[in-house]
């Protein structure tokens, strides 16, 4: 459920007319709903309610500081995957003990900065990385709390580019070698092993792969404990999928997911962490864009928008579907039209949808891509020297620009011409 609904024929974000925001901010822009973000966070928090837990929002999904502050104020921790994300989390005042550092390629500098700035734990993905953390922590006279990310070799049955839990993926260490790697970690100076981490992929619409992975984690916990490791914390990753089409069968709910966690690992008495990104931000954001032209081709009509693949890359990168709806509600019973929906970038890949049935629209009309809150703005670029589009946030009847559109001069002046030219 989200808070983007028609009110008297015009799409609203909570209590604000999207058309009014467009008139003030200009198109295209991302638009987030505070109430939706909070609703999704609270669903997870309550689903784990019976166990000691922390919901660490995977901020790579949408990392504007206004989003982070909203969630952190509600009690969320953060899952960060880079030094930049760590700095962002600190900048909005997320307490160190709520920041988890994930990612396969943490550099010495990133490890150093996180240790000195403070963190909850590193989720370690390889032996060389464990050695690097040991080195840096020892040189600082510190002890780094770590979990080891194990790869449970389960098929998440999601898009190949977002599956991470099979043995052929670059993530984590094979669960079959966990015993050895935990023993190695326990012997290293500057390392305090506190738990196990697992994350099998993104946009999972079925709970079965989670169940298979978490059962393996439960068995591993008992095995490692019997070897003398103090396993107190289980980080169970993110990955719960969202409905990208309204007609779709609904993906599992956070409550079912919470019950599954309780069933598979609840008896171990561990503190539970989860790292949802998409389910918190995905349906809390839309991309608002204007139709520039409707172009009649030989056998099809093209809807040419002022948003492009540089603003929202998911269709080009993952063949992702986003529902596209008009800001002014279609007349009930009107015949739908069929379009290839494209952006102005000089690439055939700049296609959002082919043969899309949707309400008929005309040049100048506003439309919105639904479910664009996660992996939208964060993956955008300035390809074709198209300015990064603004981000706007709504809270009840208020809205604010939370990242302004840069001017052409600001973009161009970032370049430096060398003195020999
Ligand atoms: C991307 C990622 C997540 C979040 O995945 P979602 O599908 O957005 O929930 C969580 N943990 C790790 C380690 C990730 O890489």
Short mmCIF file of C-alpha atoms in Angstrom, two decimals, residues 63-264:
data_model
loop_
_atom_site.label_atom_id
_atom_site.label_comp_id
_atom_site.label_asym_id
_atom_site.label_seq_id
_atom_site.Cartn_x
_atom_site.Cartn_y
_atom_site.Cartn_z
CA UNK A 63 19.97 7.53 0.04
CA UNK A 64 18.80 11.13 0.11
CA UNK A 65 19.46 12.47 3.59
CA UNK A 66 15.82 13.43 4.07
CA UNK A 67 14.85 9.78 3.55
CA UNK A 68 17.58 8.61 5.91
CA UNK A 69 16.61 11.12 8.59
CA UNK A 70 12.95 10.12 8.34
CA UNK A 71 13.80 6.45 8.88
CA UNK A 72 16.54 6.99 11.45
CA UNK A 73 14.19 9.14 13.55
CA UNK A 74 11.75 6.21 13.51
CA UNK A 75 14.48 3.96 14.92
CA UNK A 76 16.00 2.41 11.79
CA UNK A 77 19.63 1.39 11.54
CA UNK A 78 21.47 1.66 8.22
CA UNK A 79 23.17 -0.90 6.03
CA UNK A 80 25.96 0.88 4.14
CA UNK A 81 28.10 -0.49 1.32
CA UNK A 82 30.69 2.25 0.78
CA UNK A 83 32.64 4.95 2.55
CA UNK A 84 30.35 7.51 0.95
CA UNK A 85 27.24 5.85 2.33
CA UNK A 86 28.90 5.58 5.73
CA UNK A 87 29.60 9.33 5.64
CA UNK A 88 25.99 10.02 4.61
CA UNK A 89 24.64 7.95 7.50
CA UNK A 90 26.89 9.83 9.93
CA UNK A 91 25.97 13.19 8.38
CA UNK A 92 22.29 12.67 9.19
CA UNK A 93 23.13 11.62 12.73
CA UNK A 94 22.53 7.87 12.61
CA UNK A 95 24.11 6.54 15.83
CA UNK A 96 27.27 4.50 15.12
CA UNK A 97 25.88 1.48 16.91
CA UNK A 98 23.13 1.32 14.30
CA UNK A 99 25.42 1.31 11.22
CA UNK A 100 26.27 -2.02 9.57
CA UNK A 101 28.97 -2.03 6.87
CA UNK A 102 28.41 -4.54 4.01
CA UNK A 103 30.00 -4.94 0.57
CA UNK A 104 32.61 -7.15 -1.09
CA UNK A 105 35.38 -4.63 -1.60
CA UNK A 106 35.92 -2.50 1.48
CA UNK A 107 39.18 -0.58 1.17
CA UNK A 108 41.68 0.02 3.96
CA UNK A 109 40.57 3.65 4.02
CA UNK A 110 36.90 2.71 4.36
CA UNK A 111 37.70 0.24 7.14
CA UNK A 112 39.80 2.86 8.93
CA UNK A 113 37.11 5.55 8.68
CA UNK A 114 34.34 3.25 9.90
CA UNK A 115 36.40 2.00 12.85
CA UNK A 116 37.37 5.46 13.99
CA UNK A 117 33.87 6.88 13.36
CA UNK A 118 32.23 3.87 15.03
CA UNK A 119 29.98 1.13 13.72
CA UNK A 120 27.84 -1.80 14.77
CA UNK A 121 29.67 -4.42 12.71
CA UNK A 122 31.40 -5.23 9.45
CA UNK A 123 29.80 -7.93 7.36
CA UNK A 124 32.93 -9.56 5.98
CA UNK A 125 32.89 -11.25 2.60
CA UNK A 126 36.31 -12.87 2.16
CA UNK A 127 39.49 -13.95 3.93
CA UNK A 128 41.65 -11.18 2.46
CA UNK A 129 39.09 -8.68 3.66
CA UNK A 130 39.14 -10.25 7.14
CA UNK A 131 42.93 -9.86 7.16
CA UNK A 132 42.66 -6.23 6.08
CA UNK A 133 40.19 -5.47 8.89
CA UNK A 134 42.46 -7.26 11.38
CA UNK A 135 45.43 -5.19 10.22
CA UNK A 136 43.66 -1.85 10.38
CA UNK A 137 41.95 -2.57 13.71
CA UNK A 138 45.19 -3.80 15.28
CA UNK A 139 47.09 -0.74 14.11
CA UNK A 140 44.42 1.40 15.78
CA UNK A 141 44.51 -0.74 18.94
CA UNK A 142 40.84 -1.57 18.37
CA UNK A 143 38.72 -4.67 18.05
CA UNK A 144 36.40 -4.82 15.04
CA UNK A 145 33.05 -6.55 15.53
CA UNK A 146 32.41 -8.78 12.52
CA UNK A 147 29.95 -11.21 11.04
CA UNK A 148 30.93 -13.35 8.08
CA UNK A 149 28.68 -13.33 5.06
CA UNK A 150 28.06 -16.89 4.04
CA UNK A 151 26.80 -17.85 0.63
CA UNK A 152 24.18 -20.54 1.25
CA UNK A 153 24.04 -21.68 -2.39
CA UNK A 154 20.30 -21.24 -2.78
CA UNK A 155 18.62 -20.03 -5.93
CA UNK A 156 16.74 -16.81 -5.19
CA UNK A 157 14.81 -17.21 -8.47
CA UNK A 158 15.09 -13.54 -9.26
CA UNK A 159 16.70 -11.55 -12.12
CA UNK A 160 20.30 -12.75 -12.73
CA UNK A 161 21.70 -9.25 -12.08
CA UNK A 162 20.24 -9.17 -8.56
CA UNK A 163 20.74 -12.79 -7.44
CA UNK A 164 23.60 -13.06 -4.96
CA UNK A 165 23.16 -16.34 -3.07
CA UNK A 166 24.34 -18.95 -5.59
CA UNK A 167 27.85 -20.38 -5.45
CA UNK A 168 28.74 -18.73 -8.77
CA UNK A 169 28.07 -15.22 -7.35
CA UNK A 170 30.91 -13.04 -6.07
CA UNK A 171 29.30 -12.54 -2.65
CA UNK A 172 30.27 -14.06 0.69
CA UNK A 173 32.17 -17.25 1.41
CA UNK A 174 30.72 -20.66 0.52
CA UNK A 175 28.80 -22.01 3.50
CA UNK A 176 30.74 -25.27 3.11
CA UNK A 177 33.93 -23.39 4.08
CA UNK A 178 32.39 -21.41 6.92
CA UNK A 179 33.91 -23.53 9.69
CA UNK A 180 37.43 -22.96 8.42
CA UNK A 181 36.96 -19.21 7.89
CA UNK A 182 35.40 -18.69 11.34
CA UNK A 183 38.38 -20.51 12.89
CA UNK A 184 40.76 -18.30 10.92
CA UNK A 185 38.90 -15.13 11.98
CA UNK A 186 38.83 -16.14 15.65
CA UNK A 187 42.62 -16.46 15.61
CA UNK A 188 43.25 -13.02 14.12
CA UNK A 189 44.13 -10.02 16.28
CA UNK A 190 41.74 -7.07 16.25
CA UNK A 191 38.74 -9.20 15.26
CA UNK A 192 35.73 -10.07 17.40
CA UNK A 193 33.43 -12.54 15.69
CA UNK A 194 29.86 -11.87 16.77
CA UNK A 195 27.58 -13.41 14.21
CA UNK A 196 26.58 -14.63 10.78
CA UNK A 197 25.39 -12.66 7.77
CA UNK A 198 23.49 -13.80 4.69
CA UNK A 199 21.85 -11.94 1.78
CA UNK A 200 20.64 -14.00 -1.16
CA UNK A 201 19.34 -11.45 -3.62
CA UNK A 202 16.81 -8.77 -4.37
CA UNK A 203 13.19 -8.62 -5.52
CA UNK A 204 12.34 -12.08 -4.17
CA UNK A 205 8.64 -12.71 -4.55
CA UNK A 206 8.58 -16.10 -2.86
CA UNK A 207 9.58 -16.94 0.71
CA UNK A 208 10.92 -20.44 -0.08
CA UNK A 209 14.51 -19.33 -0.90
CA UNK A 210 14.63 -17.33 2.37
CA UNK A 211 13.43 -20.37 4.25
CA UNK A 212 16.11 -22.59 2.68
CA UNK A 213 18.83 -20.04 3.44
CA UNK A 214 17.75 -19.32 7.02
CA UNK A 215 17.56 -23.03 7.88
CA UNK A 216 21.16 -23.36 6.73
CA UNK A 217 22.07 -20.35 8.87
CA UNK A 218 20.37 -21.95 11.91
CA UNK A 219 22.34 -25.18 11.43
CA UNK A 220 25.53 -23.20 10.98
CA UNK A 221 24.86 -21.24 14.18
CA UNK A 222 24.63 -24.45 16.19
CA UNK A 223 27.73 -25.90 14.56
CA UNK A 224 29.80 -22.75 15.16
CA UNK A 225 28.62 -22.49 18.75
CA UNK A 226 29.70 -26.07 19.33
CA UNK A 227 33.14 -25.05 18.11
CA UNK A 228 33.26 -22.29 20.70
CA UNK A 229 32.27 -19.24 18.63
CA UNK A 230 30.04 -16.71 20.36
CA UNK A 231 27.30 -16.30 17.75
CA UNK A 232 24.97 -13.62 19.16
CA UNK A 233 23.72 -11.87 16.06
CA UNK A 234 22.20 -12.99 12.76
CA UNK A 235 22.04 -10.53 9.89
CA UNK A 236 19.51 -12.02 7.49
CA UNK A 237 19.93 -9.52 4.65
CA UNK A 238 17.30 -7.78 2.57
CA UNK A 239 15.65 -8.75 -0.65
CA UNK A 240 11.91 -8.98 -0.07
CA UNK A 241 10.24 -8.01 -3.35
CA UNK A 242 7.52 -5.47 -4.08
CA UNK A 243 4.59 -5.53 -6.52
CA UNK A 244 5.66 -3.60 -9.62
CA UNK A 245 2.33 -4.18 -11.33
CA UNK A 246 -0.98 -3.65 -9.69
CA UNK A 247 -2.52 -6.73 -11.28
CA UNK A 248 0.30 -8.99 -10.04
CA UNK A 249 -0.15 -11.61 -7.43
CA UNK A 250 0.95 -9.86 -4.25
CA UNK A 251 4.46 -10.73 -3.00
CA UNK A 252 4.80 -11.99 0.57
CA UNK A 253 4.11 -9.51 3.36
CA UNK A 254 6.66 -8.46 5.97
CA UNK A 255 4.47 -10.17 8.59
CA UNK A 256 4.83 -13.54 6.81
CA UNK A 257 8.53 -12.88 6.46
CA UNK A 258 8.81 -12.09 10.18
CA UNK A 259 6.96 -15.31 11.04
CA UNK A 260 9.35 -17.24 8.83
CA UNK A 261 12.34 -15.73 10.63
CA UNK A 262 10.85 -16.61 13.99
CA UNK A 263 10.20 -20.17 12.81
CA UNK A 264 13.65 -20.79 11.32
#
